[in-house]
Amino acid sequence: MNDVALARPNNGSNRTKLCWRFARTISWVAHPLAFVSTSLAIVVLLKLANRVGLSILLALFVSVVLPTALLLFRGVRSGRWSDGDVSIRSERMHFYPGAIVFSAAGVAALLFLHAPDFMMRGALITLALLVLAALANFRTKLSLHALFAFYCALILLRVYWLAGVIGLLVALLVFWSRLYLRRHDLPEMLTGTLFGVSGGIVAAWWP
């Protein structure tokens, strides 16, 4: 896929512009960081006691979510990255190391808090997916949107079927939106989806 910054269509029908806005909205609302954070909150709310769940959410927010958000913000603001999606493959070479370190910090935080096994398993699979995505980046710019959307949706499906169904519907919209916006080609989307589905099965459904 050619790494070209996304341009808003200046010409075209109102329908085309509406589709573009809708795809852009889906892409932002279902940004990997937002999708993962929302899914994590749902899992904690449904599976853990309030006090334990609050401690885990706070620890992961401080060790993973906030640092990753700051990494993205500073990268875009400094001009190091083209956008908050880190859309250019060469730029991702510099993004993945930081994301992997923060994910590892989340694993360490869960170990310190003696988090339940299913939380540890999810954290370790998330770390593994980031490492695999970083390795794949030497050959292809797989879709992190698709990876984490389908990954989280499958986990939610195990926790609460309605949340999982909604998650899968959003994941399908994400798949469409990233293709429509030309952020990825079909092989990149399918690779990200395959990674996410495989990770979700291992994290939530594997014996």
N, CA and C of each residue as an Amber inpcrd file, in Angstrom:
protein
   621
   0.8470000  -1.1990000   0.0000000   0.0000000   0.0000000   0.0000000
   0.8770000   1.2420000   0.0000000   0.5710000   2.1790000  -0.8570000
   1.3420000   3.4070000  -0.9270000   1.0860000   4.2680000   0.2970000
   2.1670000   4.6850000   0.9850000   2.0240000   5.4940000   2.1980000
   1.8260000   6.9500000   1.8300000   0.5860000   7.3260000   1.6140000
   0.2480000   8.7030000   1.2590000  -0.7210000   9.2410000   2.2960000
  -0.4730000  10.4520000   2.7570000  -1.3530000  11.0560000   3.7540000
  -2.7640000  11.1730000   3.2000000  -3.7310000  10.9470000   4.0670000
  -5.1340000  10.9800000   3.6620000  -5.5690000  12.3930000   3.3360000
  -6.2080000  12.5610000   2.1940000  -6.7100000  13.8750000   1.7870000
  -8.2210000  13.8470000   1.7710000  -8.8160000  14.8620000   2.3240000
 -10.2670000  14.9760000   2.3230000 -10.7530000  15.3060000   0.9300000
 -11.7830000  14.5970000   0.4460000 -12.2630000  14.8700000  -0.9190000
 -12.8980000  16.2460000  -1.0260000 -12.3800000  17.0620000  -1.9500000
 -12.9320000  18.3980000  -2.1410000 -14.0570000  18.3930000  -3.1710000
 -13.9830000  17.4160000  -4.0660000 -15.0070000  17.3010000  -5.0940000
 -15.8080000  16.0320000  -4.8720000 -16.9320000  15.9180000  -5.5450000
 -17.7490000  14.7240000  -5.4210000 -19.1230000  15.0530000  -4.8870000
 -19.9770000  14.0380000  -4.8830000 -21.3550000  14.2320000  -4.4540000
 -21.4470000  14.3540000  -2.9470000 -22.6190000  14.8250000  -2.5050000
 -22.8560000  14.9020000  -1.0620000 -22.7840000  13.5170000  -0.4200000
 -23.2170000  12.5110000  -1.1650000 -23.1600000  11.1350000  -0.6510000
 -21.7260000  10.6970000  -0.4130000 -20.8340000  11.0520000  -1.3430000
 -19.4250000  10.7030000  -1.1950000 -18.8260000  11.3780000   0.0310000
 -19.1450000  12.6560000   0.2020000 -18.6250000  13.3920000   1.3500000
 -19.1820000  12.8380000   2.6580000 -20.4670000  12.4480000   2.6440000
 -21.0790000  11.8770000   3.8420000 -20.4260000  10.5460000   4.2020000
 -20.1790000   9.7220000   3.1910000 -19.5100000   8.4410000   3.4320000
 -18.1080000   8.6640000   3.9840000 -17.4140000   9.6580000   3.4390000
 -16.0630000   9.9530000   3.9170000 -16.0970000  10.3740000   5.3860000
 -17.0410000  11.2490000   5.7450000 -17.1400000  11.6920000   7.1430000
 -17.4820000  10.5310000   8.0650000 -18.3980000   9.6740000   7.6060000
 -18.7870000   8.5250000   8.4180000 -17.6000000   7.5780000   8.6250000
 -16.8790000   7.2970000   7.5520000 -15.7090000   6.4230000   7.6530000
 -14.6570000   7.0260000   8.5640000 -14.4730000   8.3260000   8.4560000
 -13.4840000   9.0160000   9.3060000 -13.9030000   8.9540000  10.7710000
 -15.1870000   9.1270000  11.0430000 -15.6940000   9.0610000  12.4090000
 -15.4810000   7.6680000  13.0060000 -15.8310000   6.6430000  12.2250000
 -15.6310000   5.2680000  12.6870000 -14.1640000   5.0180000  12.9890000
 -13.3100000   5.5040000  12.1070000 -11.8750000   5.2920000  12.2590000
 -11.3390000   5.9180000  13.5440000 -11.8630000   7.0930000  13.8980000
 -11.4070000   7.7600000  15.1170000 -12.0450000   7.1660000  16.3690000
 -13.3540000   6.9290000  16.3140000 -14.0430000   6.3790000  17.4840000
 -13.4930000   5.0000000  17.8380000 -13.1570000   4.2170000  16.8030000
 -12.6440000   2.8650000  17.0230000 -11.1290000   2.8130000  16.8870000
 -10.4680000   3.9300000  17.1750000  -9.0000000   3.9270000  17.2160000
  -8.5410000   2.8300000  18.1790000  -7.4660000   2.0990000  17.8640000
  -7.0400000   0.9930000  18.7290000  -6.9580000   1.3420000  20.2070000
  -6.4300000   2.5100000  20.5280000  -6.3000000   2.8840000  21.9320000
  -7.6740000   3.0440000  22.5770000  -8.6200000   3.6290000  21.8470000
  -9.9750000   3.8030000  22.3740000 -10.7070000   2.4670000  22.4690000
 -10.5560000   1.6230000  21.4540000 -11.2340000   0.3280000  21.4430000
 -10.7360000  -0.5500000  22.5830000  -9.4290000  -0.5910000  22.7580000
  -8.8430000  -1.4050000  23.8260000  -9.2590000  -0.8780000  25.1950000
  -9.2150000   0.4370000  25.3910000  -9.5640000   1.0270000  26.6870000
 -11.0220000   0.7530000  27.0440000 -11.9160000   0.9290000  26.0690000
 -13.3380000   0.6910000  26.3100000 -13.5990000  -0.7810000  26.6120000
 -12.9850000  -1.6640000  25.8380000 -13.1700000  -3.1020000  26.0460000
 -12.6340000  -3.5270000  27.4090000 -11.4950000  -2.9820000  27.7750000
 -10.9120000  -3.2980000  29.0830000 -11.8430000  -2.8800000  30.2080000
 -12.4200000  -1.6910000  30.0910000 -13.3400000  -1.2110000  31.1180000
 -14.5630000  -2.1210000  31.2290000 -15.0750000  -2.5840000  30.0890000
 -16.2400000  -3.4750000  30.1050000 -15.8980000  -4.7980000  30.7660000
 -14.7410000  -5.3600000  30.4170000 -14.3200000  -6.6360000  31.0110000
 -14.1520000  -6.5110000  32.5140000 -13.5010000  -5.4600000  32.9430000
 -13.2780000  -5.2540000  34.3810000 -14.6030000  -5.0580000  35.1070000
 -15.5010000  -4.2780000  34.5120000 -16.7970000  -4.0100000  35.1220000
 -17.6080000  -5.2890000  35.3030000 -17.5390000  -6.1770000  34.3200000
 -18.3660000  -7.3820000  34.3510000 -17.7290000  -8.5530000  35.0920000
 -16.4020000  -8.5610000  35.1760000 -15.7300000  -9.7510000  35.6970000
 -15.0550000  -9.5810000  37.0500000 -14.8220000  -8.3410000  37.4780000
 -14.0680000  -8.1250000  38.7090000 -14.8670000  -7.3090000  39.7150000
 -14.5450000  -7.5210000  40.9860000 -15.1550000  -6.7150000  42.0520000
 -14.7060000  -5.2640000  41.9030000 -15.5280000  -4.3660000  42.4030000
 -15.2720000  -2.9370000  42.1980000 -13.8860000  -2.4880000  42.6420000
 -13.4720000  -2.9010000  43.8310000 -12.2060000  -2.4060000  44.3820000
 -11.0220000  -2.9530000  43.5910000 -11.0390000  -4.2590000  43.3200000
  -9.9630000  -4.8800000  42.5470000  -9.9400000  -4.3170000  41.1280000
 -11.1210000  -4.2140000  40.5280000 -11.2190000  -3.7130000  39.1680000
 -10.7170000  -2.2900000  39.0350000 -11.0260000  -1.4530000  40.0090000
 -10.5760000  -0.0640000  39.9710000  -9.0560000   0.0130000  40.0370000
  -8.4490000  -0.8050000  40.8840000  -6.9850000  -0.8210000  40.9960000
  -6.3360000  -1.2330000  39.6800000  -6.8990000  -2.2540000  39.0520000
  -6.3440000  -2.7370000  37.7910000  -6.5240000  -1.7050000  36.6840000
  -7.7040000  -1.1100000  36.6070000  -7.9410000  -0.0800000  35.5910000
  -6.9910000   1.0990000  35.7570000  -6.8130000   1.5420000  36.9870000
  -5.9270000   2.6660000  37.2540000  -4.4860000   2.3190000  36.8800000
  -4.0510000   1.1090000  37.2470000  -2.6790000   0.6930000  36.9560000
  -2.4380000   0.6250000  35.4510000  -3.3910000   0.0770000  34.7090000
  -3.2220000  -0.0260000  33.2570000  -3.3310000   1.3330000  32.5750000
  -4.1550000   2.2070000  33.1270000  -4.2470000   3.5550000  32.5680000
  -2.9130000   4.2850000  32.7070000  -2.3110000   4.1790000  33.8830000
  -1.0590000   4.8830000  34.1480000   0.1160000   4.2630000  33.3900000
   0.1230000   2.9410000  33.2860000   1.2880000   2.2680000  32.6960000
   1.1940000   2.0730000  31.1850000  -0.0320000   2.0300000  30.6440000
  -0.1820000   1.7190000  29.2190000  -0.9370000   2.8070000  28.4480000
  -2.1680000   3.0710000  28.8540000  -3.0340000   3.9540000  28.0580000
  -2.4900000   5.3720000  27.9780000  -2.2120000   5.9730000  29.1210000
  -1.7320000   7.3570000  29.1230000  -0.3840000   7.5120000  28.4160000
   0.6150000   6.6650000  28.7020000   1.8880000   6.8040000  27.9870000
   1.7530000   6.6260000  26.4790000   0.9070000   5.6770000  26.0470000
   0.7270000   5.4690000  24.6080000   0.0500000   6.6770000  23.9730000
  -0.9470000   7.2330000  24.6520000  -1.6190000   8.4310000  24.1410000
  -0.6350000   9.5930000  24.0220000   0.2080000   9.7570000  25.0240000
   1.2110000  10.8290000  24.9830000   2.2370000  10.5910000  23.8820000
   2.5950000   9.3290000  23.6800000   3.5280000   8.9890000  22.6060000
   2.9590000   9.3950000  21.2530000   1.6890000   9.0800000  21.0280000
   1.0390000   9.4540000  19.7720000   0.9230000  10.9660000  19.6290000
   0.5010000  11.6220000  20.6990000   0.3050000  13.0710000  20.6620000
   1.6160000  13.7990000  20.3740000   2.6480000  13.4120000  21.0870000
   3.9380000  14.0900000  20.9030000   4.5210000  13.7970000  19.5300000
   4.3080000  12.5680000  19.0400000   4.8230000  12.2270000  17.7220000
   4.1840000  13.0500000  16.6190000   2.8660000  13.2540000  16.7220000
   2.1510000  14.0520000  15.7170000   2.5000000  15.5260000  15.8550000
   2.5220000  15.9890000  17.0810000   2.7790000  17.4190000  17.3020000
   4.1840000  17.8130000  16.8560000   5.1420000  16.9310000  17.0340000
   6.5220000  17.2370000  16.6520000   6.7450000  17.0750000  15.1520000
   5.7790000  16.4760000  14.4630000   5.9330000  16.2350000  13.0370000
   6.6650000  14.9490000  12.7290000   6.9670000  14.1870000  13.7510000
   7.6690000  12.9240000  13.5420000   6.7830000  11.9070000  12.8340000
   5.4630000  11.9840000  13.1310000   4.4960000  11.0990000  12.4930000
   3.4670000  11.9310000  11.7500000   2.9330000  11.3630000  10.6910000
   2.0030000  12.0960000   9.8330000   0.6470000  12.2960000  10.4870000
   0.2240000  11.3620000  11.3560000  -1.0890000  11.4510000  11.9850000
  -1.1440000  10.5270000  13.1890000  -2.2860000  10.5600000  13.8840000
  -2.4480000   9.7560000  15.0940000  -2.5540000   8.2720000  14.8500000
  -2.6760000   7.8690000  13.5860000  -2.7130000   6.4460000  13.2430000
  -1.3240000   5.9120000  12.9090000  -0.3420000   6.8170000  12.8530000
   1.0140000   6.4590000  12.3980000   0.8870000   5.6680000  11.0880000
   0.3820000   6.3420000  10.0700000  -0.0330000   5.6790000   8.8400000
   1.1160000   5.2760000   7.9140000   2.2700000   5.8850000   8.0730000
   3.3970000   5.5680000   7.2050000   4.2310000   4.4620000   7.8290000
   4.5100000   3.4130000   7.0570000   5.1530000   2.2210000   7.5990000
   6.5120000   2.5210000   8.2220000   7.2970000   3.3740000   7.5990000
   8.6240000   3.6920000   8.1380000   8.5240000   4.3780000   9.5010000
   7.4490000   5.1450000   9.7070000   7.2630000   5.8120000  11.0000000
   6.9270000   4.8140000  12.0950000   6.2780000   3.7200000  11.7190000
   5.9070000   2.7160000  12.7160000   7.1170000   2.0190000  13.3200000
   8.2280000   2.0450000  12.6130000   9.4580000   1.4790000  13.1580000
   9.8260000   2.1450000  14.4810000   9.4570000   3.4190000  14.6100000
   9.7640000   4.1680000  15.8280000   8.6190000   4.1240000  16.8370000
   7.4220000   3.7630000  16.3650000   6.2790000   3.6880000  17.2650000
   6.2370000   2.3740000  18.0330000   6.4840000   1.2720000  17.3460000
   6.3380000  -0.0380000  17.9740000   7.2040000  -0.2330000  19.2230000
   8.4690000   0.1720000  19.2210000   9.2690000  -0.0450000  20.4410000
   8.6490000   0.5730000  21.6860000   8.1710000   1.8040000  21.5760000
   7.5360000   2.4500000  22.7180000   6.2690000   1.7400000  23.1310000
   5.4320000   1.3720000  22.1520000   4.1780000   0.6780000  22.4490000
   4.4510000  -0.6620000  23.1340000   5.4870000  -1.3640000  22.6880000
   5.8370000  -2.6530000  23.2900000   6.3130000  -2.4710000  24.7260000
   7.1090000  -1.4540000  24.9690000   7.5930000  -1.1770000  26.3360000
   6.4230000  -0.8700000  27.2610000   5.4830000  -0.0550000  26.8010000
   4.3290000   0.2920000  27.6420000   3.4540000  -0.9330000  27.8970000
   3.2940000  -1.7670000  26.8800000   2.5140000  -2.9970000  27.0660000
   3.1880000  -3.9140000  28.0800000   4.5070000  -4.0070000  28.0130000
   5.2530000  -4.8140000  28.9830000   5.1100000  -4.2370000  30.3900000
   5.0640000  -2.9060000  30.4830000   4.8580000  -2.2610000  31.7880000
   3.4910000  -2.6280000  32.3410000   2.4900000  -2.7480000  31.4580000
   1.1670000  -3.1710000  31.8940000   1.1740000  -4.5830000  32.4440000
   1.9190000  -5.4700000  31.7840000   2.0580000  -6.8490000  32.2800000
   2.6960000  -6.8480000  33.6660000   3.7380000  -6.0480000  33.8250000
   4.4200000  -5.9630000  35.1190000   3.4780000  -5.4280000  36.2000000
   2.6620000  -4.4380000  35.8430000   1.7150000  -3.8730000  36.8050000
   0.6970000  -4.9140000  37.2540000   0.2170000  -5.7180000  36.3170000
  -0.7520000  -6.7670000  36.6560000  -0.1200000  -7.8430000  37.5320000
   1.1410000  -8.1600000  37.2560000   1.8540000  -9.1220000  38.1130000
   1.9670000  -8.5900000  39.5320000   2.2960000  -7.3140000  39.6450000
   2.4450000  -6.6890000  40.9650000   1.1250000  -6.7060000  41.7390000
   0.0240000  -6.5220000  41.0240000  -1.2970000  -6.4790000  41.6610000
  -1.9180000  -7.8640000  41.8330000  -1.1960000  -8.9050000  41.4110000
  -1.7260000 -10.2770000  41.4740000  -3.0840000 -10.3700000  40.7710000
  -3.1190000  -9.8450000  39.5540000  -4.3540000  -9.8340000  38.7720000
  -4.7870000 -11.2610000  38.4360000  -6.0770000 -11.4680000  38.2050000
  -6.5790000 -12.8060000  37.8470000  -5.8950000 -13.3370000  36.5900000
  -5.9110000 -14.6480000  36.4550000  -5.2270000 -15.3000000  35.3370000
  -5.7300000 -14.8170000  33.9800000  -7.0590000 -14.6090000  33.8570000
  -7.5750000 -14.2060000  32.5530000  -7.0940000 -12.8160000  32.1570000
  -6.8480000 -11.9420000  33.1510000  -6.3080000 -10.6220000  32.8550000
  -4.8410000 -10.7230000  32.4250000  -4.0850000 -11.5660000  33.1180000
  -2.6890000 -11.7620000  32.7670000  -2.5700000 -12.3430000  31.3570000
  -3.4270000 -13.2970000  31.0610000  -3.3980000 -13.9260000  29.7440000
  -3.6650000 -12.8940000  28.6530000  -4.6750000 -12.0590000  28.8540000
  -4.9780000 -11.0250000  27.8760000  -3.8340000 -10.0410000  27.7060000
  -3.2020000  -9.6580000  28.8130000  -2.0850000  -8.7090000  28.7480000
  -0.9000000  -9.3020000  27.9950000  -0.6210000 -10.5740000  28.2370000
   0.4970000 -11.2390000  27.5600000   0.2240000 -11.4170000  26.0720000
  -1.0190000 -11.7560000  25.7240000  -1.3760000 -11.8960000  24.3080000
  -1.2870000 -10.5450000  23.6040000  -1.7280000  -9.4830000  24.2770000
  -1.6330000  -8.1400000  23.7030000  -0.1790000  -7.7800000  23.4210000
   0.6920000  -8.0670000  24.3790000   2.1200000  -7.8100000  24.1940000
   2.6600000  -8.6180000  23.0160000   2.2720000  -9.8870000  22.9410000
   2.7380000 -10.7410000  21.8490000   2.2640000 -10.2250000  20.4960000
   1.0320000  -9.7450000  20.4270000   0.4920000  -9.2170000  19.1700000
   1.2680000  -7.9870000  18.7140000   1.6290000  -7.1380000  19.6460000
   2.4190000  -5.9500000  19.2880000   3.8000000  -6.3390000  18.7740000
   4.4060000  -7.3290000  19.4040000   5.7170000  -7.7950000  18.9400000
   5.6090000  -8.3850000  17.5390000   4.5910000  -9.2050000  17.3080000
   4.3910000  -9.8040000  15.9870000   4.0900000  -8.7420000  14.9310000
   3.2930000  -7.7380000  15.3070000   2.9830000  -6.6570000  14.3690000
   4.2440000  -5.8700000  14.0150000   5.1130000  -5.6630000  15.0060000
   6.3660000  -4.9530000  14.7590000   7.2570000  -5.7440000  13.8030000
   7.2910000  -7.0540000  13.9680000   8.0840000  -7.8940000  13.0660000
   7.4770000  -7.8940000  11.6600000   6.1480000  -7.9730000  11.5920000
   5.4760000  -7.9590000  10.2880000   5.6900000  -6.6360000   9.5700000
   5.9170000  -5.5740000  10.3300000   6.0690000  -4.2480000   9.7430000
   7.2850000  -4.1400000   8.8220000   8.2240000  -5.0740000   8.9350000
   9.3630000  -5.0720000   8.0210000   8.9340000  -5.4270000   6.5940000
   7.7540000  -6.0600000   6.4880000   7.2690000  -6.4760000   5.1700000
   5.9650000  -5.7980000   4.7640000   5.1020000  -5.5200000   5.7440000
   3.7860000  -4.9740000   5.4120000   3.2570000  -4.0950000   6.5400000
   2.4540000  -3.1120000   6.1810000   1.8490000  -2.2230000   7.1670000
   0.4550000  -2.7520000   7.5060000   0.4280000  -3.7730000   8.3570000
  -0.8820000  -4.3540000   8.6960000  -1.7440000  -3.3480000   9.4490000
  -3.0430000  -3.5680000   9.4330000  -3.9760000  -2.6470000  10.0760000
  -4.0820000  -2.9250000  11.5690000  -3.5880000  -2.0020000  12.3710000
  -3.7400000  -2.1200000  13.8210000  -5.1840000  -1.8800000  14.2340000
  -5.8920000  -1.0590000  13.4590000  -7.3250000  -0.8630000  13.7310000
  -8.0570000  -2.2010000  13.6670000  -7.8370000  -2.9470000  12.5910000
  -8.5070000  -4.2350000  12.4350000  -8.0210000  -5.2300000  13.4760000
  -6.7230000  -5.2550000  13.7160000  -6.1640000  -6.1980000  14.6820000
  -6.8520000  -6.0610000  16.0340000  -6.8480000  -4.8510000  16.5860000
  -7.3730000  -4.6760000  17.9380000  -8.8940000  -4.6580000  17.9790000
  -9.5340000  -4.2730000  16.8900000 -10.9970000  -4.3070000  16.8700000
 -11.5080000  -5.7460000  16.9600000 -10.9740000  -6.6250000  16.1230000
 -11.4200000  -8.0180000  16.1430000 -10.9130000  -8.7510000  17.3830000
  -9.7450000  -8.4160000  17.8350000  -9.1980000  -9.0070000  19.0650000
 -10.1100000  -8.7090000  20.2550000 -10.4360000  -7.4420000  20.4330000
 -11.2910000  -7.0410000  21.5570000 -12.7090000  -7.5850000  21.4120000
 -13.2290000  -7.5890000  20.1850000 -14.5960000  -8.0640000  19.9640000
 -14.7460000  -9.5290000  20.3610000 -13.7550000 -10.3480000  20.0420000
 -13.8340000 -11.7610000  20.3930000 -13.7410000 -11.9730000  21.8980000
 -12.9400000 -11.1630000  22.5560000 -12.8600000 -11.2460000  24.0190000
 -14.1830000 -10.8200000  24.6390000 -14.7630000  -9.7320000  24.1340000
 -16.0550000  -9.2660000  24.6410000 -17.1460000 -10.3010000  24.4040000
 -17.0680000 -10.9980000  23.2840000 -18.0630000 -12.0240000  22.9720000
 -18.0480000 -13.1260000  24.0220000 -16.8870000 -13.4140000  24.5690000
 -16.7770000 -14.4440000  25.6140000 -17.3100000 -13.9290000  26.9530000
 -17.0870000 -12.6370000  27.2000000 -17.4830000 -12.0470000  28.4780000
 -18.9870000 -11.7860000  28.5340000 -19.5340000 -11.1780000  27.4770000
 -20.9610000 -10.8540000  27.4210000 -21.3700000 -10.7760000  25.9620000
 -22.2600000 -11.6560000  25.5460000 -22.5440000 -11.8350000  24.1260000
 -22.9930000 -10.5560000  23.4330000 -23.8010000  -9.7330000  24.1040000
 -24.3030000  -8.5170000  23.4620000 -23.1600000  -7.5420000  23.1910000
 -22.2760000  -7.3900000  24.1780000 -21.1080000  -6.5190000  23.9790000
 -20.2390000  -7.0500000  22.8560000 -20.1250000  -8.3810000  22.7690000
 -19.3260000  -8.9810000  21.7120000 -19.9240000  -8.7680000  20.3360000
 -21.2370000  -8.9150000  20.2230000 -21.9070000  -8.7090000  18.9320000
 -21.7410000  -7.2590000  18.4770000 -21.9370000  -6.3260000  19.4040000
 -21.7290000  -4.9110000  19.0720000 -20.2860000  -4.6680000  18.6540000
 -19.3630000  -5.2730000  19.4040000 -17.9520000  -5.1410000  19.0710000
 -17.6260000  -5.6690000  17.6870000 -18.2080000  -6.8110000  17.3180000
 -17.9690000  -7.3820000  15.9930000 -18.5490000  -6.5020000  14.8920000
 -19.7200000  -5.9290000  15.1290000 -20.3100000  -5.0250000  14.1460000
 -19.4320000  -3.7880000  13.9480000 -18.9290000  -3.2530000  15.0490000
 -18.0240000  -2.0970000  14.9450000 -16.7380000  -2.4970000  14.2320000
 -16.2360000  -3.6970000  14.5290000 -15.0130000  -4.1710000  13.8720000
 -15.2010000  -4.2810000  12.3600000 -16.3690000  -4.7390000  11.9250000
 -16.6550000  -4.8160000  10.4910000 -16.7150000  -3.4180000   9.8740000
 -17.2840000  -2.4740000  10.6050000 -17.3080000  -1.0890000  10.1260000
 -15.8890000  -0.5250000  10.0380000 -15.0680000  -0.8870000  11.0000000
 -13.6700000  -0.4580000  10.9840000 -12.9740000  -1.0030000   9.7330000
 -13.2130000  -2.2790000   9.4560000 -12.6150000  -2.9060000   8.2710000
 -13.0040000  -2.1250000   7.0120000 -14.2950000  -1.8120000   6.8930000
 -14.7600000  -1.0440000   5.7350000 -14.1480000   0.3490000   5.7010000
 -14.1250000   1.0210000   6.8520000 -13.6840000   2.4120000   6.8850000
 -12.2210000   2.5600000   6.5030000 -11.3880000   1.6240000   6.9570000
  -9.9600000   1.7400000   6.6490000  -9.6970000   1.5080000   5.1510000
 -10.4860000   0.6270000   4.5480000 -10.3780000   0.4360000   3.1060000
 -10.9210000   1.6480000   2.3580000 -12.0600000   2.1670000   2.8050000
 -12.6930000   3.2950000   2.1350000 -11.7960000   4.5340000   2.1760000
 -11.1400000   4.7350000   3.3040000 -10.2570000   5.8880000   3.4590000
  -8.9010000   5.6790000   2.7910000  -8.6820000   4.4670000   2.2810000
  -7.4420000   4.1040000   1.5970000  -6.2270000   4.1870000   2.5180000
  -6.4610000   3.8900000   3.7830000  -5.3450000   3.8050000   4.7140000
  -4.5970000   2.4890000   4.5540000  -5.3140000   1.4730000   4.0830000
  -4.7280000   0.1540000   3.8720000  -5.3270000  -0.4690000   2.6320000
  -4.5910000  -1.4280000   2.0620000  -5.1820000  -2.2450000   1.0040000
  -5.7580000  -3.5050000   1.6420000  -6.4010000  -4.3410000   0.8180000
  -7.0880000  -5.5180000   1.3400000  -6.1410000  -6.4980000   2.0380000
  -4.9630000  -6.8200000   1.4760000  -4.0590000  -7.7350000   2.1900000
  -3.6460000  -7.2230000   3.5700000  -3.4190000  -5.9180000   3.6920000
  -3.0510000  -5.3540000   4.9910000  -4.1940000  -5.4730000   5.9860000
  -5.4180000  -5.2580000   5.5020000  -6.5820000  -5.3870000   6.3780000
  -6.7910000  -6.8360000   6.8080000  -6.6350000  -7.7540000   5.8670000
  -6.8240000  -9.1630000   6.1840000  -5.7400000  -9.6660000   7.1370000
  -4.5200000  -9.1810000   6.9850000  -3.4450000  -9.5840000   7.8930000
  -3.7330000  -9.1070000   9.3090000  -4.1280000  -7.8460000   9.4390000
  -4.4760000  -7.3280000  10.7630000  -5.6360000  -8.0860000  11.3760000
  -6.6460000  -8.3880000  10.5610000  -7.8070000  -9.1380000  11.0490000
  -7.4050000 -10.5360000  11.5050000  -6.5500000 -11.1980000  10.7330000
  -6.0860000 -12.5410000  11.0920000  -5.3350000 -12.5260000  12.4160000
  -4.4710000 -11.5580000  12.5960000  -3.7500000 -11.4230000  13.8630000
  -4.7370000 -11.2340000  15.0140000  -5.7140000 -10.3360000  14.8180000
  -6.6620000 -10.0360000  15.8790000  -7.5460000 -11.2060000  16.2310000
  -8.0750000 -11.8870000  15.2200000  -8.9310000 -13.0490000  15.4680000
  -8.1420000 -14.1540000  16.1740000  -6.9260000 -14.4090000  15.7120000
  -6.0980000 -15.4400000  16.3340000  -5.7960000 -15.0920000  17.7920000
  -5.4510000 -13.8410000  18.0350000  -5.1750000 -13.4190000  19.4090000
  -6.3950000 -13.5050000  20.2910000  -7.5650000 -13.1200000  19.7610000
  -8.7960000 -13.1810000  20.5390000  -9.1710000 -14.5980000  20.9010000
  -8.9860000 -15.5360000  19.9640000  -9.2930000 -16.9410000  20.2400000
  -8.3860000 -17.4830000  21.3390000  -7.1050000 -17.1870000  21.2380000
  -6.1530000 -17.6660000  22.2420000  -6.4250000 -17.0360000  23.6040000
  -6.7040000 -15.7280000  23.6030000  -6.8900000 -15.0140000  24.8780000
  -8.1680000 -15.4090000  25.5920000  -9.2510000 -15.6310000  24.8440000
 -10.5480000 -15.7960000  25.4890000 -11.1880000 -17.1680000  25.2980000
 -10.8060000 -17.8900000  24.2540000 -11.5290000 -19.1100000  23.9300000
 -10.6860000 -20.3720000  23.9840000  -9.3580000 -20.2310000  23.9260000
  -8.5030000 -21.4060000  23.9520000  -8.5560000 -22.0600000  25.3300000
  -8.6120000 -23.3930000  25.3920000  -8.7280000 -24.0800000  26.7000000
  -7.6060000 -23.7170000  27.6600000
